């Protein structure tokens, strides 16, 4: 829980992912195309990955729905939510503070 | 039906019990006599089950034709040697005939199986042609395609439901056209527009079920018309392309609307690109999985099974692409007025209709003799 909170506060855009998950990769590409470099945490590459997974589940996130995206410390959701927000034009507003020049 | 030859009455080589000479003596005088059907059947059964024929016959026989000489007594008569030769030849011929008969039966069954497959394929093609607007004498009930396995029947169901979906869409497109020409009230128009949008959402629901059954089938687009397949992107239409198709037909747009449509198109393209790139990565992963180990070693089942699990990641991609299509349509309906939405949906409906017509024309063109 601490680790999750720490990560989501330290970085503007955090994507909880698995290295084998191609949809997670797609979402990180989207953010990059929009001018943000997301902090991608690969759950399967960290020995503490299982704890992070559990923490995420306790936060009410269904782990089957990786990628999980946090912007500005707040949970945005999975791919569906990110896509919907982007089509509405809201995603750009959310990531503006974290865009690299 | 009595056989006048004893071609079917063949001595099995697998007979261990009887002395061959004894056997000859038993059958020697059967030439020309009529055989009961049961005898022939029994023989064929024995051939199938590889049972010694002689043994079986001896067990079942309750009476013997009076002219049969059983026993060894006539074996040692001098003229028997010629008859033994003749007998040997005939037995050999019988064996050969039986063998050929078995082969013919096998070939016939194989032919039947092939015809059954062909029939299945033809029925499916017929259904597809019907969907594409080609009239093909409606008597055939293509919904009862003889499917083996649940997956096949679910896919057949999907194809049938998609056919109905297309018919309904054409009806709705016609309704939109009449509505736009007849200046109906806004509330009625809104109901019509929502109905059309929901119809698209129905399609995405149908596809979600089909994706869980056979995502490769869905991705292949064989369920769509051939021209539509040319434009295929992750199992369906590319949403940004659709926006480009319908935008010119939703005049007049306010400046704000122009900007919003522009933003929507751009966001859509960005989302599509991201998904496409994700798919490229999936290609790489799958290619590596298939090529793992030493190519040339053949197929290793555990590897294949693991690869299938990776393939299932495709389901999420198709679902995501459909979600993008749905959201694009929804967003467009938010930006546009009810009237404009109706115009846009009419344009879309007609566009797909034309693509299907193009496909039919193409089929008839390519099937014409040169």
Short mmCIF file of C-alpha atoms in Angstrom, two decimals:
data_model
loop_
_atom_site.label_atom_id
_atom_site.label_comp_id
_atom_site.label_asym_id
_atom_site.label_seq_id
_atom_site.Cartn_x
_atom_site.Cartn_y
_atom_site.Cartn_z
CA UNK A 1 0.00 0.00 0.00
CA UNK A 2 2.79 2.35 0.97
CA UNK A 3 4.75 1.45 -2.08
CA UNK A 4 1.79 2.11 -4.32
CA UNK A 5 1.10 5.45 -2.70
CA UNK A 6 4.73 6.40 -2.81
CA UNK A 7 5.02 5.59 -6.51
CA UNK A 8 1.82 7.36 -7.49
CA UNK A 9 2.86 10.47 -5.59
CA UNK A 10 6.39 10.54 -6.89
CA UNK A 11 5.41 10.31 -10.53
CA UNK A 12 2.74 12.19 -12.42
CA UNK A 13 1.61 9.34 -14.64
CA UNK A 14 2.01 5.80 -13.29
CA UNK A 15 1.07 2.66 -15.18
CA UNK A 16 0.94 -0.63 -13.29
CA UNK A 17 1.70 -3.21 -15.94
CA UNK A 18 3.02 -6.64 -16.76
CA UNK A 19 5.86 -6.99 -19.24
CA UNK A 20 3.94 -9.67 -21.15
CA UNK A 21 0.81 -7.53 -21.44
CA UNK A 22 0.61 -5.93 -24.89
CA UNK A 23 -2.38 -3.80 -23.99
CA UNK A 24 -0.33 -2.28 -21.15
CA UNK A 25 2.32 -1.52 -23.73
CA UNK A 26 -0.30 0.12 -25.98
CA UNK A 27 -1.39 2.44 -23.18
CA UNK A 28 2.16 3.49 -22.38
CA UNK A 29 2.65 4.24 -26.10
CA UNK A 30 -0.44 6.43 -26.04
CA UNK A 31 0.92 8.52 -23.19
CA UNK A 32 4.25 8.85 -24.94
CA UNK A 33 2.51 10.02 -28.11
CA UNK A 34 0.76 12.65 -26.03
CA UNK A 35 4.07 13.96 -24.75
CA UNK A 36 4.21 12.31 -21.33
CA UNK A 37 6.74 9.76 -20.20
CA UNK A 38 4.79 7.47 -17.88
CA UNK A 39 6.39 5.63 -15.00
CA UNK A 40 5.75 2.01 -15.89
CA UNK A 41 5.91 -0.45 -13.01
CA UNK A 42 6.18 -4.00 -14.28
CA UNK A 43 4.65 -6.18 -11.59
CA UNK A 44 6.34 -9.32 -12.91
CA UNK A 45 9.79 -7.74 -12.83
CA UNK A 46 9.76 -6.78 -9.18
CA UNK A 47 10.31 -9.33 -6.43
CA UNK A 48 7.83 -7.33 -4.37
CA UNK A 49 5.38 -7.45 -7.27
CA UNK A 50 2.92 -9.72 -5.50
CA UNK A 51 2.56 -7.32 -2.59
CA UNK A 52 1.91 -4.46 -4.96
CA UNK A 53 -0.73 -6.55 -6.73
CA UNK A 54 -2.43 -7.25 -3.40
CA UNK A 55 -2.28 -3.59 -2.43
CA UNK A 56 -3.91 -2.63 -5.71
CA UNK A 57 -6.65 -5.20 -5.17
CA UNK A 58 -7.28 -3.86 -1.70
CA UNK A 59 -7.71 -0.43 -3.24
CA UNK A 60 -10.60 -1.88 -5.16
CA UNK A 61 -8.81 -2.43 -8.46
CA UNK A 62 -9.55 -5.64 -10.27
CA UNK A 63 -6.14 -7.02 -11.07
CA UNK A 64 -7.34 -8.68 -14.22
CA UNK A 65 -7.67 -5.22 -15.67
CA UNK A 66 -4.04 -4.30 -16.09
CA UNK A 67 -2.90 -1.72 -17.07
CA UNK A 68 -3.90 0.39 -14.09
CA UNK A 69 -3.28 4.07 -14.60
CA UNK A 70 -2.78 6.71 -11.92
CA UNK A 71 -2.52 10.39 -12.81
CA UNK A 72 -1.53 12.91 -10.16
CA UNK A 73 -1.81 10.27 -7.46
CA UNK A 74 -5.39 9.44 -8.36
CA UNK A 75 -6.63 6.23 -9.89
CA UNK A 76 -7.95 6.82 -13.41
CA UNK A 77 -8.71 3.26 -14.34
CA UNK A 78 -7.79 0.74 -17.00
CA UNK A 79 -7.63 0.94 -20.80
CA UNK A 80 -11.36 1.62 -21.21
CA UNK A 81 -11.30 4.62 -18.91
CA UNK A 82 -8.14 6.02 -20.48
CA UNK A 83 -9.56 5.72 -24.00
CA UNK A 84 -12.91 7.26 -23.06
CA UNK A 85 -11.23 10.18 -21.34
CA UNK A 86 -9.00 10.74 -24.32
CA UNK A 87 -11.85 10.79 -26.83
CA UNK A 88 -13.69 13.29 -24.65
CA UNK A 89 -10.59 15.44 -24.63
CA UNK A 90 -10.21 15.19 -20.85
CA UNK A 91 -7.06 13.09 -20.77
CA UNK A 92 -4.95 15.85 -22.25
CA UNK A 93 -6.13 18.19 -19.48
CA UNK A 94 -5.19 15.66 -16.81
CA UNK A 95 -1.66 15.08 -18.05
CA UNK A 96 -0.83 18.70 -18.91
CA UNK A 97 1.12 19.32 -15.69
CA UNK A 98 3.30 16.29 -16.41
CA UNK A 99 4.03 16.80 -20.04
CA UNK A 100 7.69 16.98 -21.00
CA UNK A 101 8.54 19.83 -23.29
CA UNK B 1 -30.36 -62.68 -52.55
CA UNK B 2 -28.15 -65.63 -52.90
CA UNK B 3 -24.68 -65.51 -54.17
CA UNK B 4 -23.93 -68.04 -56.82
CA UNK B 5 -20.24 -67.71 -56.29
CA UNK B 6 -18.39 -68.14 -53.14
CA UNK B 7 -16.21 -65.11 -53.62
CA UNK B 8 -17.25 -63.88 -50.24
CA UNK B 9 -16.59 -67.12 -48.54
CA UNK B 10 -12.91 -66.64 -48.06
CA UNK B 11 -10.62 -68.66 -45.92
CA UNK B 12 -8.98 -66.50 -43.36
CA UNK B 13 -5.25 -66.91 -43.15
CA UNK B 14 -5.47 -66.26 -39.49
CA UNK B 15 -7.14 -69.58 -38.93
CA UNK B 16 -5.04 -71.50 -36.55
CA UNK B 17 -7.32 -74.29 -35.69
CA UNK B 18 -8.11 -76.16 -38.81
CA UNK B 19 -5.73 -78.08 -40.89
CA UNK B 20 -5.87 -76.44 -44.34
CA UNK B 21 -6.41 -79.80 -46.05
CA UNK B 22 -9.32 -80.56 -43.84
CA UNK B 23 -10.77 -77.19 -44.71
CA UNK B 24 -10.50 -77.86 -48.42
CA UNK B 25 -12.31 -81.10 -47.99
CA UNK B 26 -15.12 -79.28 -46.25
CA UNK B 27 -15.61 -76.68 -48.96
CA UNK B 28 -14.71 -78.68 -51.99
CA UNK B 29 -18.27 -79.44 -53.01
CA UNK B 30 -19.77 -76.07 -52.37
CA UNK B 31 -19.09 -74.89 -55.86
CA UNK B 32 -22.24 -73.69 -57.50
CA UNK B 33 -24.43 -73.98 -54.46
CA UNK B 34 -26.37 -71.00 -53.22
CA UNK B 35 -25.30 -69.44 -49.98
CA UNK B 36 -27.56 -67.94 -47.38
CA UNK B 37 -27.17 -64.18 -46.77
CA UNK B 38 -26.24 -64.78 -43.20
CA UNK B 39 -23.25 -66.77 -44.27
CA UNK B 40 -21.96 -63.90 -46.38
CA UNK B 41 -22.57 -61.43 -43.58
CA UNK B 42 -20.87 -63.67 -41.11
CA UNK B 43 -17.90 -63.93 -43.37
CA UNK B 44 -17.69 -60.18 -43.75
CA UNK B 45 -18.03 -59.79 -40.00
CA UNK B 46 -15.24 -62.23 -39.50
CA UNK B 47 -13.12 -60.26 -41.95
CA UNK B 48 -13.80 -57.08 -40.01
CA UNK B 49 -13.09 -58.62 -36.65
CA UNK B 50 -10.28 -60.75 -37.92
CA UNK B 51 -11.83 -63.83 -36.41
CA UNK B 52 -11.11 -67.21 -37.83
CA UNK B 53 -14.00 -67.84 -40.19
CA UNK B 54 -13.85 -71.52 -40.10
CA UNK B 55 -14.03 -71.57 -36.33
CA UNK B 56 -17.09 -69.33 -36.29
CA UNK B 57 -18.91 -71.29 -38.97
CA UNK B 58 -18.29 -74.58 -37.31
CA UNK B 59 -19.71 -73.22 -34.06
CA UNK B 60 -22.89 -71.92 -35.66
CA UNK B 61 -23.67 -74.60 -38.14
CA UNK B 62 -26.64 -76.68 -37.23
CA UNK B 63 -27.13 -78.52 -40.44
CA UNK B 64 -24.91 -79.32 -43.32
CA UNK B 65 -25.79 -79.64 -46.94
CA UNK B 66 -25.96 -83.30 -47.66
CA UNK B 67 -23.49 -83.23 -50.46
CA UNK B 68 -20.70 -81.91 -48.33
CA UNK B 69 -18.11 -84.43 -47.49
CA UNK B 70 -16.55 -83.72 -44.18
CA UNK B 71 -13.54 -85.46 -42.91
CA UNK B 72 -10.29 -86.68 -44.17
CA UNK B 73 -11.49 -89.65 -46.15
CA UNK B 74 -11.59 -88.04 -49.59
CA UNK B 75 -8.38 -86.06 -49.13
CA UNK B 76 -6.12 -88.83 -50.19
CA UNK B 77 -7.93 -89.65 -53.44
CA UNK B 78 -5.60 -89.11 -56.43
CA UNK B 79 -7.80 -86.70 -58.43
CA UNK B 80 -8.05 -84.42 -55.42
CA UNK B 81 -4.65 -82.85 -56.13
CA UNK B 82 -6.03 -81.07 -59.22
CA UNK B 83 -8.99 -79.91 -57.26
CA UNK B 84 -6.68 -78.74 -54.51
CA UNK B 85 -4.83 -76.55 -57.02
CA UNK B 86 -8.07 -75.16 -58.35
CA UNK B 87 -9.25 -74.59 -54.88
CA UNK B 88 -6.08 -72.77 -53.93
CA UNK B 89 -6.45 -70.50 -56.92
CA UNK B 90 -10.04 -69.77 -56.11
CA UNK B 91 -9.26 -69.07 -52.49
CA UNK B 92 -6.53 -66.69 -53.57
CA UNK B 93 -8.98 -64.96 -55.91
CA UNK B 94 -11.52 -64.74 -53.14
CA UNK B 95 -9.02 -63.21 -50.80
CA UNK B 96 -8.11 -60.69 -53.43
CA UNK B 97 -11.74 -59.84 -54.15
CA UNK B 98 -12.51 -59.40 -50.49
CA UNK B 99 -9.51 -57.18 -50.06
CA UNK B 100 -10.60 -55.02 -53.00
CA UNK B 101 -14.10 -54.89 -51.59
CA UNK B 102 -12.77 -53.60 -48.28
CA UNK B 103 -10.73 -50.95 -50.08
CA UNK B 104 -13.74 -49.85 -52.09
CA UNK B 105 -15.81 -49.53 -48.96
CA UNK B 106 -13.10 -47.46 -47.31
CA UNK B 107 -12.87 -45.17 -50.32
CA UNK B 108 -16.64 -44.74 -50.42
CA UNK B 109 -16.81 -43.79 -46.76
CA UNK B 110 -13.97 -41.31 -47.26
CA UNK B 111 -15.82 -39.80 -50.21
CA UNK B 112 -18.93 -39.43 -48.07
CA UNK B 113 -16.97 -37.61 -45.39
CA UNK B 114 -15.46 -35.26 -47.96
CA UNK B 115 -18.85 -34.54 -49.47
CA UNK B 116 -20.20 -33.74 -46.04
CA UNK B 117 -17.43 -31.18 -45.51
CA UNK B 118 -18.00 -29.71 -48.94
CA UNK B 119 -21.70 -29.37 -48.24
CA UNK B 120 -20.94 -27.53 -45.03
CA UNK B 121 -18.66 -25.11 -46.85
CA UNK B 122 -21.21 -24.52 -49.58
CA UNK B 123 -23.92 -23.79 -47.06
CA UNK B 124 -21.72 -21.26 -45.33
CA UNK B 125 -20.85 -19.57 -48.61
CA UNK B 126 -24.51 -19.43 -49.45
CA UNK B 127 -25.30 -17.71 -46.20
CA UNK B 128 -22.53 -15.20 -46.77
CA UNK B 129 -23.74 -14.52 -50.29
CA UNK B 130 -27.23 -13.95 -48.96
CA UNK B 131 -25.88 -11.45 -46.48
CA UNK B 132 -24.14 -9.62 -49.29
CA UNK B 133 -27.42 -9.10 -51.01
CA UNK B 134 -27.14 -11.81 -53.64
CA UNK B 135 -30.47 -13.54 -53.92
CA UNK B 136 -29.97 -17.23 -53.57
CA UNK B 137 -33.30 -19.11 -53.63
CA UNK B 138 -34.39 -18.69 -50.04
CA UNK B 139 -35.52 -22.27 -49.42
CA UNK B 140 -32.29 -23.30 -47.78
CA UNK B 141 -32.24 -23.18 -44.05
CA UNK B 142 -28.64 -22.22 -43.60
CA UNK B 143 -29.09 -21.79 -39.88
CA UNK B 144 -29.02 -25.55 -39.47
CA UNK B 145 -25.52 -25.98 -40.82
CA UNK B 146 -24.48 -29.40 -39.60
CA UNK B 147 -21.98 -28.19 -37.05
CA UNK B 148 -19.81 -30.38 -35.01
CA UNK B 149 -18.72 -28.93 -31.73
CA UNK B 150 -20.04 -26.04 -29.69
CA UNK B 151 -17.56 -23.52 -31.11
CA UNK B 152 -18.70 -24.15 -34.65
CA UNK B 153 -22.34 -23.80 -33.73
CA UNK B 154 -21.65 -20.60 -31.81
CA UNK B 155 -19.84 -19.17 -34.80
CA UNK B 156 -22.66 -20.27 -37.06
CA UNK B 157 -25.05 -18.53 -34.68
CA UNK B 158 -22.93 -15.41 -34.82
CA UNK B 159 -22.96 -15.42 -38.64
CA UNK B 160 -26.70 -15.82 -38.64
CA UNK B 161 -27.19 -13.06 -36.07
CA UNK B 162 -24.86 -10.81 -38.01
CA UNK B 163 -26.94 -11.43 -41.12
CA UNK B 164 -30.02 -10.29 -39.22
CA UNK B 165 -28.09 -7.32 -37.87
CA UNK B 166 -27.22 -6.21 -41.40
CA UNK B 167 -30.83 -6.52 -42.52
CA UNK B 168 -31.98 -4.44 -39.57
CA UNK B 169 -29.31 -1.85 -40.24
CA UNK B 170 -30.47 -1.45 -43.82
CA UNK B 171 -34.02 -0.99 -42.56
CA UNK B 172 -32.89 1.65 -40.09
CA UNK B 173 -30.91 3.44 -42.78
CA UNK B 174 -34.05 3.60 -44.90
CA UNK B 175 -36.02 4.90 -41.90
CA UNK B 176 -33.44 7.61 -41.35
CA UNK B 177 -33.71 8.66 -44.96
CA UNK B 178 -37.49 8.95 -44.84
CA UNK B 179 -37.33 10.73 -41.50
CA UNK B 180 -34.85 13.32 -42.79
CA UNK B 181 -36.98 13.89 -45.87
CA UNK B 182 -40.22 14.17 -44.00
CA UNK B 183 -39.22 16.70 -41.33
CA UNK B 184 -40.38 14.72 -38.30
CA UNK B 185 -40.30 16.18 -34.77
CA UNK B 186 -37.10 16.33 -32.74
CA UNK B 187 -38.26 13.84 -30.12
CA UNK B 188 -39.08 11.23 -32.75
CA UNK B 189 -35.80 11.93 -34.49
CA UNK B 190 -33.93 11.51 -31.21
CA UNK B 191 -35.62 8.16 -30.64
CA UNK B 192 -34.61 7.08 -34.13
CA UNK B 193 -31.02 8.20 -33.64
CA UNK B 194 -30.73 6.44 -30.29
CA UNK B 195 -32.17 3.33 -31.84
CA UNK B 196 -29.51 3.39 -34.54
CA UNK B 197 -26.72 3.94 -32.06
CA UNK B 198 -27.97 1.12 -29.86
CA UNK B 199 -28.03 -1.09 -32.91
CA UNK B 200 -24.30 -0.49 -33.37
CA UNK B 201 -23.77 -1.28 -29.69
CA UNK B 202 -25.67 -4.54 -30.20
CA UNK B 203 -23.12 -5.46 -32.83
CA UNK B 204 -20.26 -4.88 -30.41
CA UNK B 205 -21.99 -7.14 -27.89
CA UNK B 206 -22.39 -9.84 -30.52
CA UNK B 207 -18.75 -9.51 -31.42
CA UNK B 208 -17.65 -9.73 -27.78
CA UNK B 209 -19.29 -13.15 -27.50
CA UNK B 210 -17.80 -14.29 -30.79
CA UNK B 211 -14.36 -13.03 -29.70
CA UNK B 212 -14.50 -15.28 -26.65
CA UNK B 213 -15.43 -18.23 -28.86
CA UNK B 214 -12.92 -17.73 -31.67
CA UNK B 215 -11.00 -14.48 -31.78
CA UNK B 216 -8.94 -15.51 -34.82
CA UNK B 217 -12.12 -16.08 -36.77
CA UNK B 218 -13.38 -12.63 -35.80
CA UNK B 219 -10.07 -11.01 -36.67
CA UNK B 220 -10.03 -12.65 -40.07
CA UNK B 221 -13.19 -10.78 -41.05
CA UNK B 222 -14.55 -13.70 -43.06
CA UNK B 223 -17.93 -12.86 -41.61
CA UNK B 224 -17.83 -9.49 -43.39
CA UNK B 225 -18.24 -8.68 -47.06
CA UNK B 226 -15.04 -8.89 -49.10
CA UNK B 227 -14.70 -5.13 -49.71
CA UNK B 228 -15.25 -4.43 -46.02
CA UNK B 229 -12.45 -6.86 -45.26
CA UNK B 230 -10.06 -4.66 -47.21
CA UNK B 231 -10.62 -1.93 -44.65
CA UNK B 232 -10.40 -4.24 -41.66
CA UNK B 233 -8.68 -2.96 -38.54
CA UNK B 234 -8.64 -5.21 -35.47
CA UNK B 235 -11.80 -7.04 -36.37
CA UNK B 236 -13.89 -4.12 -37.66
CA UNK B 237 -13.99 -0.66 -39.13
CA UNK B 238 -11.41 1.99 -38.26
CA UNK B 239 -13.28 4.67 -36.25
CA UNK B 240 -11.21 7.60 -37.50
CA UNK B 241 -11.98 6.58 -41.10
CA UNK B 242 -15.65 6.57 -40.31
CA UNK B 243 -15.44 10.07 -38.91
CA UNK B 244 -13.85 11.17 -42.17
CA UNK B 245 -16.68 9.52 -44.13
CA UNK B 246 -19.54 11.09 -42.24
CA UNK B 247 -18.19 14.57 -41.44
CA UNK B 248 -18.88 16.07 -44.90
CA UNK B 249 -22.51 14.94 -44.60
CA UNK B 250 -23.37 16.63 -41.32
CA UNK B 251 -23.49 20.19 -42.54
CA UNK B 252 -23.68 22.81 -41.38
CA UNK B 253 -21.24 22.63 -38.48
CA UNK B 254 -20.62 25.51 -36.11
CA UNK B 255 -17.03 26.58 -35.61
CA UNK B 256 -16.97 24.98 -32.22
CA UNK B 257 -18.29 21.77 -33.68
CA UNK B 258 -15.66 21.82 -36.38
CA UNK B 259 -12.98 22.11 -33.71
CA UNK B 260 -14.50 19.38 -31.60
CA UNK B 261 -14.82 16.99 -34.54
CA UNK B 262 -11.22 17.72 -35.43
CA UNK B 263 -10.08 16.96 -31.87
CA UNK B 264 -12.14 13.81 -31.78
CA UNK B 265 -10.64 12.59 -35.05
CA UNK B 266 -7.15 13.27 -33.79
CA UNK B 267 -7.71 11.57 -30.42
CA UNK B 268 -9.22 8.64 -32.24
CA UNK B 269 -6.20 8.30 -34.48
CA UNK B 270 -3.85 8.46 -31.52
CA UNK B 271 -5.79 5.74 -29.71
CA UNK B 272 -5.79 3.61 -32.88
CA UNK B 273 -2.06 4.01 -33.30
CA UNK B 274 -1.44 2.97 -29.70
CA UNK B 275 -3.56 -0.14 -30.13
CA UNK B 276 -1.87 -0.95 -33.45
CA UNK B 277 1.52 -0.74 -31.81
CA UNK B 278 0.36 -2.98 -29.00
CA UNK B 279 -0.70 -5.48 -31.64
CA UNK B 280 2.74 -5.29 -33.28
CA UNK B 281 4.24 -6.25 -29.93
CA UNK B 282 1.81 -9.16 -29.69
CA UNK B 283 2.91 -10.28 -33.17
CA UNK B 284 6.51 -10.30 -31.98
CA UNK B 285 5.70 -12.24 -28.84
CA UNK B 286 3.69 -14.81 -30.78
CA UNK B 287 6.31 -15.19 -33.50
CA UNK B 288 8.97 -15.77 -30.86
CA UNK B 289 6.79 -18.27 -29.06
CA UNK B 290 6.11 -20.25 -32.25
CA UNK B 291 9.78 -20.18 -33.28
CA UNK B 292 11.11 -21.06 -29.81
CA UNK B 293 13.39 -24.04 -29.56
CA UNK B 294 14.89 -25.58 -32.65
CA UNK B 295 12.89 -25.09 -35.81
CA UNK B 296 13.00 -28.37 -37.67
CA UNK B 297 12.36 -30.35 -34.51
CA UNK B 298 8.69 -30.38 -35.31
CA UNK B 299 5.75 -29.61 -33.06
CA UNK B 300 6.15 -29.67 -29.31
CA UNK B 301 2.78 -29.80 -27.62
CA UNK B 302 3.54 -27.90 -24.40
CA UNK B 303 4.99 -25.10 -26.48
CA UNK B 304 1.86 -25.00 -28.64
CA UNK B 305 -0.34 -24.88 -25.57
CA UNK B 306 1.64 -22.00 -24.11
CA UNK B 307 1.38 -20.15 -27.43
CA UNK B 308 -2.38 -20.55 -27.47
CA UNK B 309 -2.55 -18.76 -24.12
CA UNK B 310 -0.67 -15.87 -25.67
CA UNK B 311 -3.08 -15.80 -28.60
CA UNK B 312 -5.90 -15.26 -26.19
CA UNK B 313 -4.51 -11.80 -25.48
CA UNK B 314 -6.05 -10.92 -28.84
CA UNK B 315 -9.50 -11.04 -27.27
CA UNK B 316 -8.73 -8.00 -25.16
CA UNK B 317 -7.51 -6.14 -28.25
CA UNK B 318 -10.67 -6.82 -30.19
CA UNK B 319 -12.75 -5.78 -27.19
CA UNK B 320 -10.70 -2.62 -26.86
CA UNK B 321 -11.07 -1.79 -30.56
CA UNK B 322 -14.84 -2.24 -30.33
CA UNK B 323 -14.88 -0.07 -27.23
CA UNK B 324 -13.08 2.61 -29.24
CA UNK B 325 -15.69 2.32 -32.02
CA UNK B 326 -18.49 2.63 -29.50
CA UNK B 327 -16.98 5.62 -27.75
CA UNK B 328 -16.32 7.37 -31.05
CA UNK B 329 -19.94 7.01 -32.10
CA UNK B 330 -21.12 8.19 -28.68
CA UNK B 331 -18.82 11.19 -28.67
CA UNK B 332 -19.91 12.14 -32.17
CA UNK B 333 -23.55 12.03 -31.12
CA UNK B 334 -22.69 14.35 -28.21
CA UNK B 335 -20.98 16.89 -30.45
CA UNK B 336 -23.70 16.88 -33.11
CA UNK B 337 -27.30 17.96 -32.93
CA UNK B 338 -29.99 15.32 -33.27
CA UNK B 339 -30.58 16.29 -36.90
CA UNK B 340 -26.90 16.16 -37.67
CA UNK B 341 -26.53 12.81 -35.91
CA UNK B 342 -29.31 11.44 -38.10
CA UNK B 343 -27.51 12.71 -41.18
CA UNK B 344 -24.25 11.16 -39.98
CA UNK B 345 -25.85 7.80 -39.27
CA UNK B 346 -27.57 7.82 -42.65
CA UNK B 347 -24.24 8.50 -44.32
CA UNK B 348 -22.63 5.63 -42.41
CA UNK B 349 -25.43 3.21 -43.12
CA UNK B 350 -25.34 4.00 -46.80
CA UNK B 351 -21.57 3.75 -46.87
CA UNK B 352 -21.66 0.20 -45.50
CA UNK B 353 -24.48 -0.69 -47.88
CA UNK B 354 -22.33 0.45 -50.80
CA UNK B 355 -19.36 -1.55 -49.54
CA UNK B 356 -21.51 -4.67 -49.41
CA UNK B 357 -22.84 -3.99 -52.91
CA UNK B 358 -19.30 -3.54 -54.12
CA UNK B 359 -18.46 -6.94 -52.65
CA UNK B 360 -21.36 -8.63 -54.46
CA UNK B 361 -20.43 -6.96 -57.72
CA UNK B 362 -16.88 -8.05 -57.25
CA UNK B 363 -17.94 -11.68 -56.61
CA UNK B 364 -20.09 -11.79 -59.70
CA UNK B 365 -17.37 -10.14 -61.71
CA UNK B 366 -14.74 -12.64 -60.73
CA UNK B 367 -17.03 -15.60 -61.29
CA UNK B 368 -17.91 -14.56 -64.82
CA UNK B 369 -16.22 -16.60 -67.56
CA UNK B 370 -13.40 -14.72 -69.22
#
